[in-house]
Amino acid sequence: MFWGSFSFSLVASLMPIEGMMNLDKYIDVIERKAIPHMRKAFPDVGGKFQNIVPCLSSEKVKTVFRKQN
């Protein structure tokens, strides 16, 4: 499995995921890929993260985003 992201201004590199995606792996992806990508794509205005996997929209994931503003 690979995780990837894009915005109107750039495409992030793919991140290989070993085994099945779970909550802890997803948080690792958010911290190592999604947040840095969003900071690069939206340095002044922030951005909106859209998750299309409802089972990974836990309070634990939301806490990671809140801590990173």
C-alpha positions as YAML, in Angstrom:
chain: A
units: angstrom
residues:
- id: 1
  name: MET
  ca: [0.00, 0.00, 0.00]
- id: 2
  name: PHE
  ca: [1.12, 3.56, -0.63]
- id: 3
  name: TRP
  ca: [-0.07, 6.80, 0.89]
- id: 4
  name: GLY
  ca: [-0.03, 10.01, -1.14]
- id: 5
  name: SER
  ca: [-1.38, 13.53, -1.09]
- id: 6
  name: PHE
  ca: [-1.81, 16.46, -3.40]
- id: 7
  name: SER
  ca: [-2.95, 20.05, -3.37]
- id: 8
  name: PHE
  ca: [-3.62, 22.59, -6.07]
- id: 9
  name: SER
  ca: [0.02, 23.68, -5.87]
- id: 10
  name: LEU
  ca: [2.04, 20.47, -5.47]
- id: 11
  name: VAL
  ca: [2.06, 16.70, -5.16]
- id: 12
  name: ALA
  ca: [3.76, 14.98, -2.24]
- id: 13
  name: SER
  ca: [5.92, 11.92, -2.76]
- id: 14
  name: LEU
  ca: [4.35, 8.54, -2.11]
- id: 15
  name: MET
  ca: [4.99, 6.86, 1.23]
- id: 16
  name: PRO
  ca: [5.05, 3.05, 1.26]
- id: 17
  name: ILE
  ca: [3.02, 1.44, 4.02]
- id: 18
  name: GLU
  ca: [4.15, -1.97, 5.29]
- id: 19
  name: GLY
  ca: [1.27, -4.34, 6.03]
- id: 20
  name: MET
  ca: [-2.24, -3.10, 6.74]
- id: 21
  name: MET
  ca: [-2.94, 0.51, 7.63]
- id: 22
  name: ASN
  ca: [-3.94, 0.97, 11.25]
- id: 23
  name: LEU
  ca: [-4.37, 3.95, 13.53]
- id: 24
  name: ASP
  ca: [-0.74, 4.13, 14.68]
- id: 25
  name: LYS
  ca: [0.59, 3.86, 11.11]
- id: 26
  name: TYR
  ca: [-1.88, 6.52, 10.01]
- id: 27
  name: ILE
  ca: [-0.69, 8.92, 12.70]
- id: 28
  name: ASP
  ca: [2.90, 8.28, 11.57]
- id: 29
  name: VAL
  ca: [1.89, 9.19, 8.01]
- id: 30
  name: ILE
  ca: [0.17, 12.35, 9.22]
- id: 31
  name: GLU
  ca: [3.18, 13.46, 11.24]
- id: 32
  name: ARG
  ca: [5.87, 12.56, 8.69]
- id: 33
  name: LYS
  ca: [4.06, 13.37, 5.41]
- id: 34
  name: ALA
  ca: [0.68, 15.12, 5.66]
- id: 35
  name: ILE
  ca: [1.58, 17.94, 8.04]
- id: 36
  name: PRO
  ca: [4.89, 18.79, 6.31]
- id: 37
  name: HIS
  ca: [3.09, 18.72, 2.92]
- id: 38
  name: MET
  ca: [0.38, 21.06, 4.19]
- id: 39
  name: ARG
  ca: [2.93, 23.47, 5.64]
- id: 40
  name: LYS
  ca: [4.75, 23.58, 2.31]
- id: 41
  name: ALA
  ca: [1.61, 23.86, 0.18]
- id: 42
  name: PHE
  ca: [-0.10, 26.41, 2.44]
- id: 43
  name: PRO
  ca: [2.63, 28.34, 4.30]
- id: 44
  name: ASP
  ca: [0.51, 31.38, 5.10]
- id: 45
  name: VAL
  ca: [-3.12, 30.29, 5.14]
- id: 46
  name: GLY
  ca: [-3.06, 26.73, 6.43]
- id: 47
  name: GLY
  ca: [-5.18, 24.24, 4.58]
- id: 48
  name: LYS
  ca: [-7.91, 21.70, 4.98]
- id: 49
  name: PHE
  ca: [-7.07, 18.03, 5.43]
- id: 50
  name: GLN
  ca: [-9.70, 15.80, 3.89]
- id: 51
  name: ASN
  ca: [-9.74, 12.21, 5.05]
- id: 52
  name: ILE
  ca: [-11.83, 9.80, 3.01]
- id: 53
  name: VAL
  ca: [-11.37, 6.88, 5.41]
- id: 54
  name: PRO
  ca: [-13.95, 7.33, 8.19]
- id: 55
  name: CYS
  ca: [-12.49, 4.63, 10.45]
- id: 56
  name: LEU
  ca: [-9.25, 6.66, 10.70]
- id: 57
  name: SER
  ca: [-11.03, 9.87, 11.76]
- id: 58
  name: SER
  ca: [-10.67, 9.04, 15.43]
- id: 59
  name: GLU
  ca: [-10.23, 11.50, 18.27]
- id: 60
  name: LYS
  ca: [-6.59, 10.36, 18.48]
- id: 61
  name: VAL
  ca: [-6.00, 11.51, 14.88]
- id: 62
  name: LYS
  ca: [-7.80, 14.82, 15.49]
- id: 63
  name: THR
  ca: [-5.58, 15.39, 18.54]
- id: 64
  name: VAL
  ca: [-2.46, 15.09, 16.35]
- id: 65
  name: PHE
  ca: [-3.78, 17.82, 14.04]
- id: 66
  name: ARG
  ca: [-4.78, 20.07, 16.95]
- id: 67
  name: LYS
  ca: [-1.28, 19.80, 18.44]
- id: 68
  name: GLN
  ca: [0.22, 20.84, 15.08]
- id: 69
  name: ASN
  ca: [-2.27, 23.68, 14.56]
...
